[in-house]
Short mmCIF file of C-alpha atoms and ligand atoms in Angstrom, two decimals:
data_model
loop_
_atom_site.label_atom_id
_atom_site.label_comp_id
_atom_site.label_asym_id
_atom_site.label_seq_id
_atom_site.Cartn_x
_atom_site.Cartn_y
_atom_site.Cartn_z
CA MET C 1 -23.83 -12.67 0.37
CA LYS C 2 -21.81 -15.38 -0.74
CA HIS C 3 -18.48 -15.27 -1.94
CA GLY C 4 -18.57 -14.77 -5.79
CA GLU C 5 -22.46 -13.12 -5.79
CA THR C 6 -22.36 -9.50 -7.11
CA LEU C 7 -23.94 -7.11 -4.92
CA ASP C 8 -25.99 -4.55 -6.28
CA VAL C 9 -27.73 -1.86 -4.02
CA THR C 10 -29.81 1.27 -5.06
CA LEU C 11 -29.01 4.08 -2.35
CA LYS C 12 -32.15 6.46 -2.35
CA ASN C 13 -30.94 9.37 -0.59
CA GLY C 14 -34.08 10.17 1.72
CA LEU C 15 -31.41 12.78 3.93
CA ALA C 16 -31.89 16.65 3.90
CA GLU C 17 -27.79 16.64 2.61
CA HIS C 18 -25.73 14.54 -0.17
CA THR C 19 -24.54 11.60 0.89
CA SER C 20 -22.78 8.43 -0.63
CA ILE C 21 -22.05 4.80 0.57
CA HIS C 22 -18.44 3.63 1.16
CA TRP C 23 -18.03 -0.28 1.31
CA HIS C 24 -14.97 -0.37 3.86
CA GLY C 25 -12.44 -2.74 3.22
CA ILE C 26 -13.64 -4.14 -0.20
CA ARG C 27 -11.02 -4.34 -3.10
CA GLY C 28 -13.66 -3.11 -5.61
CA PRO C 29 -13.70 -0.84 -8.72
CA ASN C 30 -13.47 2.44 -8.14
CA ALA C 31 -16.03 4.06 -9.45
CA MET C 32 -18.08 1.58 -6.79
CA ASP C 33 -16.15 3.05 -3.93
CA GLY C 34 -18.53 5.91 -2.41
CA VAL C 35 -16.51 8.74 -2.07
CA PRO C 36 -17.74 11.96 -2.80
CA TYR C 37 -15.75 14.14 -5.31
CA LEU C 38 -12.89 11.41 -5.62
CA THR C 39 -14.91 8.46 -7.37
CA GLN C 40 -17.97 9.82 -7.35
CA ALA C 41 -20.68 12.81 -7.59
CA PRO C 42 -23.02 13.37 -4.24
CA VAL C 43 -25.81 11.83 -4.09
CA GLN C 44 -28.14 14.77 -3.66
CA PRO C 45 -31.34 14.33 -1.36
CA GLY C 46 -33.83 12.36 -3.61
CA ALA C 47 -31.35 11.15 -6.23
CA THR C 48 -30.45 7.19 -6.07
CA PHE C 49 -27.51 5.57 -7.13
CA ARG C 50 -26.65 2.12 -7.92
CA TYR C 51 -23.80 0.60 -6.67
CA ARG C 52 -23.02 -3.06 -8.17
CA PHE C 53 -19.98 -5.20 -8.16
CA THR C 54 -18.67 -8.54 -6.90
CA PRO C 55 -16.84 -8.68 -4.04
CA PRO C 56 -13.21 -10.02 -4.96
CA ASP C 57 -12.33 -11.24 -1.02
CA ALA C 58 -14.91 -13.21 1.24
CA GLY C 59 -14.46 -11.88 4.95
CA THR C 60 -15.92 -9.36 7.18
CA PHE C 61 -16.54 -6.07 5.80
CA PHE C 62 -19.00 -2.96 6.87
CA PHE C 63 -19.95 0.58 4.74
CA HIS C 64 -20.97 3.90 6.32
CA PRO C 65 -21.04 7.34 4.27
CA HIS C 66 -17.81 9.26 3.65
CA CYS C 67 -18.80 12.35 3.76
CA ASN C 68 -19.77 14.52 6.94
CA THR C 69 -19.25 11.20 8.56
CA ALA C 70 -19.29 12.03 11.99
CA GLU C 71 -22.97 12.88 12.01
CA GLN C 72 -24.10 10.42 9.54
CA LEU C 73 -22.56 7.63 10.95
CA GLY C 74 -22.81 9.26 14.15
CA ARG C 75 -26.26 8.89 14.01
CA GLY C 76 -26.56 5.34 12.59
CA LEU C 77 -26.11 5.22 8.92
CA VAL C 78 -23.43 2.16 9.11
CA GLY C 79 -24.35 -1.44 8.47
CA ALA C 80 -22.68 -5.02 8.06
CA LEU C 81 -21.28 -6.47 5.16
CA ILE C 82 -20.88 -10.36 5.18
CA VAL C 83 -19.10 -12.20 2.15
CA GLU C 84 -19.19 -15.74 3.23
CA ASP C 85 -16.37 -18.33 2.46
CA ASP C 86 -17.34 -22.01 3.18
CA ALA C 87 -16.02 -22.52 7.02
CA ALA C 88 -18.27 -24.41 8.47
CA PHE C 89 -19.17 -23.03 12.29
CA ASP C 90 -22.08 -24.03 14.06
CA ASP C 91 -22.70 -20.10 14.36
CA ASP C 92 -21.84 -16.92 13.24
CA VAL C 93 -22.82 -14.17 15.25
CA VAL C 94 -22.08 -10.53 13.77
CA MET C 95 -21.33 -7.75 16.93
CA ILE C 96 -21.50 -4.08 16.00
CA LEU C 97 -19.55 -1.92 18.45
CA LYS C 98 -21.00 1.63 18.00
CA ASP C 99 -21.71 4.48 21.13
CA TRP C 100 -23.89 6.90 20.76
CA ARG C 101 -23.57 10.53 21.01
CA VAL C 102 -26.75 11.05 23.54
CA GLY C 103 -27.47 12.70 26.49
CA GLY C 104 -29.96 12.58 29.74
CA ASP C 105 -32.92 13.42 27.56
CA GLY C 106 -32.29 10.95 24.95
CA ALA C 107 -30.99 13.56 22.34
CA PHE C 108 -28.09 13.42 19.82
CA GLN C 109 -25.26 15.65 21.33
CA PRO C 110 -22.80 17.54 18.89
CA PHE C 111 -21.01 14.68 16.84
CA TYR C 112 -18.44 16.86 15.64
CA THR C 113 -16.03 19.13 18.46
CA ALA C 114 -13.44 20.89 18.43
CA ALA C 115 -12.07 19.62 22.02
CA GLY C 116 -13.14 16.40 20.70
CA ALA C 117 -11.49 16.35 17.43
CA SER C 118 -7.97 17.78 18.73
CA LYS C 119 -7.17 15.28 21.10
CA ALA C 120 -8.92 11.30 21.14
CA GLY C 121 -11.98 12.07 19.41
CA THR C 122 -15.70 12.92 21.27
CA PHE C 123 -17.17 9.83 22.72
CA GLY C 124 -20.29 8.28 22.94
CA GLU C 125 -21.51 8.24 26.18
CA PHE C 126 -24.54 4.94 25.41
CA ARG C 127 -22.46 2.16 24.45
CA THR C 128 -23.82 -1.01 22.30
CA VAL C 129 -23.37 -3.80 20.23
CA ASN C 130 -25.74 -4.35 17.71
CA GLY C 131 -28.07 -1.43 19.06
CA ALA C 132 -28.03 -2.53 22.28
CA ALA C 133 -26.55 -1.80 25.73
CA ASN C 134 -25.01 -5.08 26.89
CA PRO C 135 -27.19 -7.70 25.01
CA MET C 136 -28.05 -11.05 25.34
CA ILE C 137 -26.72 -12.58 22.06
CA ALA C 138 -27.87 -16.69 22.11
CA THR C 139 -25.36 -19.18 20.45
CA ARG C 140 -25.27 -22.66 20.92
CA PRO C 141 -23.84 -24.78 23.48
CA HIS C 142 -20.57 -27.05 23.01
CA ALA C 143 -20.65 -25.25 19.54
CA ARG C 144 -17.59 -23.79 17.88
CA VAL C 145 -18.86 -20.13 17.04
CA ARG C 146 -17.78 -17.68 14.95
CA LEU C 147 -17.83 -13.99 16.15
CA ARG C 148 -17.52 -11.39 13.71
CA LEU C 149 -16.64 -8.23 15.87
CA ILE C 150 -16.97 -4.66 14.16
CA ASN C 151 -15.76 -1.60 15.45
CA ALA C 152 -18.40 1.10 13.51
CA ASP C 153 -17.60 3.44 15.97
CA ALA C 154 -16.33 6.88 15.24
CA SER C 155 -14.09 7.44 17.89
CA ARG C 156 -13.57 4.87 20.41
CA ILE C 157 -10.63 2.55 20.70
CA ALA C 158 -11.91 -1.02 22.76
CA GLU C 159 -9.20 -3.31 24.17
CA ILE C 160 -11.26 -6.27 23.08
CA GLY C 161 -11.26 -9.44 25.31
CA LEU C 162 -13.32 -12.54 25.81
CA ASP C 163 -14.04 -13.81 29.43
CA GLY C 164 -15.35 -17.34 29.55
CA ALA C 165 -13.76 -19.37 26.80
CA LYS C 166 -10.54 -18.97 25.02
CA ALA C 167 -11.08 -17.35 22.04
CA GLU C 168 -8.79 -17.32 18.39
CA VAL C 169 -8.03 -14.64 16.53
CA ILE C 170 -9.06 -16.51 12.88
CA ALA C 171 -9.41 -12.88 10.81
CA ILE C 172 -8.02 -9.30 10.94
CA ASP C 173 -9.93 -7.05 8.86
CA GLY C 174 -11.42 -9.93 6.93
CA ASN C 175 -8.68 -11.26 6.40
CA PRO C 176 -7.63 -15.32 7.35
CA VAL C 177 -4.49 -15.15 9.66
CA ALA C 178 -2.86 -18.58 11.71
CA PRO C 179 -4.59 -18.47 14.46
CA PHE C 180 -3.55 -17.38 17.33
CA ALA C 181 -5.05 -17.09 21.06
CA LEU C 182 -6.63 -13.95 21.68
CA ASP C 183 -5.50 -12.19 24.66
CA THR C 184 -6.55 -8.95 24.15
CA TRP C 185 -6.78 -6.67 21.12
CA ARG C 186 -6.73 -3.34 20.58
CA LEU C 187 -9.53 -2.77 17.31
CA GLY C 188 -9.81 0.71 16.62
CA PRO C 189 -12.51 2.36 14.50
CA GLY C 190 -13.13 0.94 11.08
CA MET C 191 -11.42 -2.21 11.86
CA ARG C 192 -12.71 -5.72 12.79
CA LEU C 193 -11.80 -9.13 14.46
CA ASP C 194 -13.05 -12.54 13.43
CA LEU C 195 -13.30 -14.95 16.61
CA ALA C 196 -13.63 -18.27 16.79
CA VAL C 197 -14.77 -19.65 20.23
CA ARG C 198 -15.60 -23.21 21.95
CA THR C 199 -18.59 -22.83 23.88
CA ALA C 200 -19.75 -24.79 26.98
CA SER C 201 -22.80 -24.32 28.53
CA ALA C 202 -21.86 -20.65 30.45
CA PRO C 203 -22.35 -17.53 29.47
CA MET C 204 -19.35 -15.76 27.85
CA HIS C 205 -19.18 -11.47 27.98
CA LEU C 206 -17.25 -9.72 25.92
CA LEU C 207 -14.95 -6.96 27.18
CA ASP C 208 -13.63 -3.92 26.91
CA TYR C 209 -10.18 -3.83 28.76
CA PHE C 210 -9.01 -0.28 27.67
CA ALA C 211 -10.32 1.81 31.04
CA ALA C 212 -9.37 1.14 34.68
CA ASP C 213 -12.34 -0.88 35.25
CA PRO C 214 -13.57 -3.03 32.24
CA VAL C 215 -16.72 -2.80 30.60
CA THR C 216 -19.09 -5.44 29.71
CA LEU C 217 -20.29 -4.87 25.82
CA ALA C 218 -22.31 -7.58 25.25
CA THR C 219 -22.87 -11.17 26.87
CA LEU C 220 -22.91 -14.65 24.78
CA ASP C 221 -25.47 -17.12 26.07
CA PRO C 222 -24.75 -20.97 25.03
CA ASN C 223 -28.20 -22.30 24.76
CA GLY C 224 -31.04 -25.04 22.58
CA LYS C 225 -28.85 -27.13 20.82
CA ALA C 226 -25.14 -28.59 20.42
CA GLY C 227 -23.74 -27.75 17.87
CA ALA C 228 -21.26 -29.87 16.02
CA ALA C 229 -17.90 -28.52 17.06
CA LYS C 230 -16.02 -29.88 14.25
CA ASP C 231 -12.65 -28.07 13.12
CA ALA C 232 -14.21 -25.36 11.10
CA SER C 233 -11.30 -23.26 9.97
CA LEU C 234 -10.11 -20.64 7.32
CA ALA C 235 -7.68 -21.19 4.18
CA VAL C 236 -4.60 -18.86 5.10
CA PRO C 237 -3.12 -17.58 2.00
CA ALA C 238 1.05 -16.92 2.17
CA LEU C 239 2.50 -13.85 3.09
CA SER C 240 5.00 -12.24 0.49
CA ASP C 241 7.57 -10.10 2.29
CA PHE C 242 7.24 -6.83 -0.43
CA ALA C 243 11.51 -7.17 0.14
CA ASP C 244 11.62 -5.57 -3.62
CA ALA C 245 8.69 -2.72 -2.97
CA ARG C 246 9.46 1.19 -3.08
CA LYS C 247 10.09 2.40 0.12
CA ILE C 248 7.95 5.82 1.48
CA THR C 249 7.76 7.36 4.72
CA LEU C 250 4.26 8.96 5.82
CA GLU C 251 4.74 11.25 9.06
CA LEU C 252 0.91 11.39 11.09
CA GLY C 253 1.51 14.65 12.68
CA ALA C 254 -0.45 17.51 14.39
CA GLY C 255 -0.88 20.84 13.93
CA VAL C 256 -2.30 23.52 11.98
CA GLU C 257 -1.08 24.32 8.69
CA ALA C 258 -2.31 26.61 6.19
CA ASN C 259 -2.39 25.37 2.57
CA ALA C 260 -0.86 26.68 -0.40
CA LEU C 261 -2.85 24.58 -2.81
CA PRO C 262 -1.73 24.47 -6.68
CA ARG C 263 -4.01 25.01 -9.47
CA LEU C 264 -5.09 21.70 -10.26
CA ALA C 265 -6.81 19.73 -12.67
CA PRO C 266 -10.10 18.55 -11.83
CA ILE C 267 -10.45 15.20 -10.91
CA VAL C 268 -11.50 12.73 -13.62
CA LEU C 269 -14.67 10.78 -11.74
CA PRO C 270 -14.59 6.59 -12.81
CA ASP C 271 -17.81 7.62 -15.25
CA GLY C 272 -16.09 10.58 -17.07
CA ARG C 273 -17.50 13.40 -15.47
CA THR C 274 -15.04 16.13 -14.21
CA ILE C 275 -15.61 17.47 -10.56
CA ASP C 276 -13.59 20.10 -9.12
CA LEU C 277 -15.20 22.03 -6.18
CA ALA C 278 -14.48 20.22 -2.61
CA ASP C 279 -17.47 20.49 -0.09
CA THR C 280 -18.14 21.97 2.35
CA LEU C 281 -20.11 19.79 4.05
CA CYS C 282 -17.55 17.09 4.26
CA LEU C 283 -14.73 19.33 6.16
CA ALA C 284 -14.78 20.88 9.56
CA GLN C 285 -13.67 24.12 9.99
CA GLY C 286 -10.41 23.46 11.89
CA THR C 287 -7.69 21.24 11.25
CA PHE C 288 -5.73 19.69 14.00
CA TRP C 289 -4.04 16.68 11.78
CA THR C 290 -1.62 16.55 9.06
CA LEU C 291 -0.01 13.61 6.74
CA ASP C 292 3.06 14.53 5.74
CA GLY C 293 2.82 17.55 7.41
CA LYS C 294 0.01 18.50 4.89
CA SER C 295 -4.17 18.84 6.29
CA TRP C 296 -6.70 18.12 3.94
CA PRO C 297 -7.42 21.49 3.07
CA ASP C 298 -10.44 22.94 5.28
CA ARG C 299 -13.43 24.97 4.59
CA ASP C 300 -11.80 28.16 2.85
CA HIS C 301 -10.02 26.02 -0.03
CA LYS C 302 -12.24 24.97 -2.93
CA LYS C 303 -9.93 22.34 -3.95
CA LEU C 304 -8.94 18.96 -3.48
CA PRO C 305 -5.57 18.73 -2.39
CA PRO C 306 -2.94 16.79 -5.28
CA PRO C 307 -2.55 13.25 -4.58
CA MET C 308 0.12 12.45 -1.57
CA TYR C 309 1.44 9.41 -3.92
CA GLU C 310 1.11 8.37 -7.98
CA PHE C 311 1.74 4.67 -8.37
CA LYS C 312 2.14 2.70 -11.16
CA ARG C 313 -0.42 0.06 -11.83
CA GLY C 314 1.29 -3.51 -10.08
CA GLU C 315 3.85 -1.04 -8.14
CA ARG C 316 4.93 -2.33 -4.49
CA VAL C 317 4.83 0.06 -2.02
CA ALA C 318 6.05 -0.28 1.82
CA ILE C 319 4.79 2.74 4.02
CA GLU C 320 6.66 2.99 6.92
CA ILE C 321 4.11 5.34 8.97
CA GLU C 322 5.56 7.14 11.39
CA ASN C 323 3.57 8.30 14.16
CA THR C 324 4.77 12.23 16.10
CA THR C 325 1.55 12.70 17.79
CA SER C 326 0.31 12.35 21.53
CA ARG C 327 -2.75 10.17 19.86
CA ALA C 328 -3.75 6.89 18.32
CA HIS C 329 -4.43 6.17 14.93
CA PRO C 330 -6.42 3.82 13.28
CA ILE C 331 -4.76 4.48 9.70
CA HIS C 332 -7.10 3.18 6.65
CA ILE C 333 -6.42 2.73 2.56
CA HIS C 334 -9.08 2.42 0.58
CA GLY C 335 -9.07 -0.23 -2.68
CA HIS C 336 -6.46 -1.93 -1.58
CA THR C 337 -5.53 -5.05 1.20
CA MET C 338 -2.04 -4.08 3.25
CA THR C 339 0.33 -6.26 5.05
CA VAL C 340 1.43 -5.20 8.43
CA LEU C 341 4.98 -6.39 8.27
CA ALA C 342 6.46 -4.70 11.46
CA ALA C 343 5.80 -2.44 14.13
CA ASN C 344 7.77 -1.07 17.33
CA LEU C 345 5.41 -0.93 20.12
CA LEU C 346 1.95 -3.06 19.70
CA LYS C 347 2.43 -6.38 19.37
CA ARG C 348 0.48 -8.24 16.60
CA PRO C 349 1.61 -11.02 13.90
CA VAL C 350 2.50 -10.09 10.18
CA HIS C 351 -0.92 -10.06 8.98
CA ARG C 352 -3.28 -8.42 6.32
CA ALA C 353 -5.32 -5.55 7.10
CA ASP C 354 -7.06 -2.75 5.66
CA THR C 355 -6.83 -0.17 8.62
CA VAL C 356 -3.86 -0.12 10.80
CA LEU C 357 -3.88 1.51 14.80
CA VAL C 358 -0.36 3.52 14.85
CA MET C 359 0.08 4.05 18.74
CA PRO C 360 1.77 7.73 19.69
CA ASN C 361 5.04 7.82 19.02
CA GLU C 362 5.00 4.16 17.15
CA ARG C 363 6.29 3.47 13.67
CA VAL C 364 4.63 0.62 12.03
CA THR C 365 5.80 -1.22 8.02
CA VAL C 366 2.49 -1.83 6.00
CA ALA C 367 3.03 -2.56 2.15
CA PHE C 368 0.73 -3.49 -0.84
CA THR C 369 0.71 -3.78 -4.00
CA ALA C 370 -1.14 -0.97 -5.69
CA ASP C 371 -2.85 -2.71 -8.38
CA ASN C 372 -6.58 -1.17 -7.85
CA PRO C 373 -6.70 1.60 -10.96
CA GLY C 374 -8.05 4.36 -9.45
CA ASN C 375 -7.94 6.80 -6.67
CA TRP C 376 -7.98 6.15 -3.50
CA MET C 377 -8.49 7.65 0.22
CA ILE C 378 -5.76 7.37 2.94
CA HIS C 379 -6.95 8.74 5.89
CA CYS C 380 -7.37 8.27 10.04
CA HIS C 381 -10.19 6.11 10.46
CA ILE C 382 -11.04 8.43 14.04
CA ILE C 383 -13.81 10.31 11.94
CA GLU C 384 -12.97 13.42 13.53
CA HIS C 385 -9.13 13.13 12.74
CA GLN C 386 -10.21 12.77 8.99
CA GLU C 387 -12.51 15.24 8.73
CA SER C 388 -9.70 18.12 10.36
CA GLY C 389 -6.85 17.10 8.42
CA MET C 390 -6.03 13.51 8.50
CA MET C 391 -6.90 12.63 5.27
CA GLY C 392 -5.34 12.11 1.66
CA TRP C 393 -5.38 10.21 -1.29
CA PHE C 394 -3.51 8.15 -3.86
CA ARG C 395 -3.75 7.53 -7.72
CA VAL C 396 -2.81 3.96 -9.25
CA SER C 397 -2.81 4.30 -12.75
CU1 C2O K 1 -14.73 3.39 6.32
CU2 C2O K 1 -12.48 5.94 3.84
O1 C2O K 1 -13.51 4.67 5.46
CU1 CU K 2 -6.40 10.21 14.30
#
């Protein structure tokens, strides 16, 4: 869709269980955010829900369910949402990275395993881009091409590199950045990366350097009509330094905690209805991960936990995220765009993002203006981590 257009999508639930659609990275109205029990009632089998909003930002986004996500996303309920700006590239290629949990017989394997959830996540054995293993993707020779990478996998962190051409990073999570040369970029689940590439006539390979033996994810094959190869570029907005922001720390932890929850007033959904039963479908049996020492309550708890933060609308907040665990966590917030200000391990420029990778023992400082009223999730985007406790929410009012 073009920037400025309104998206009008009716979800019709053909599953045997309830679902919803979350529009990842879109700073939309809370009622359209698609989180069951927090922003809307779950869409029951056979029921419909109309999502209608105008994305405020252009960029590379995606969408997926937000309950029993390991399985629903694992089976393929995920798609790209591209909000076009007016940069004139010769070609625009969307590449959705997603692995599949299938065995040798072609049948799906369990999407959530305690062994995976308690470690780096359960990996799919069959790796794909746009649903195919190492697909050959046609593009134009002697052209300036935009690649939009979306890591839609539930677990796998890829270390993205491009072999055969020089690439520049031009946007992170859909947000334009001052272009810089791509060496490799660690792309966690939920994260996106826009690259600008000047093609010649030789094939180029998208590689994952995370393992000792790099894996070829896709091959770009320039053929056909040459492009104009003009210097298309994106407008990069100025970044704020957030020196005046309210400072908060957030500890990413591991551990199984029993949560003694206070009795809470029921959540009022944006449509005015109230709901107070957390659902058993959305959460796994055990908890392994915590935010500030607390796990999202497991199945035995029938209430949503209290909000982690309450912000006044317009308040500027800086969160120092400290990962005390031995695993990396891509931390995602809803309804807002963070500025990633500083990190002490992984090198990256100051940039805007909705998902930030926090490495083991790393401290990362992010900041944002809490300007979107409503109830918003904050969670790890390794879906099994999310479903085993590393999830919370905050309120902006
Ligand atoms: Cu892409 Cu809360 O999710
Ligand atoms: Cu995690």
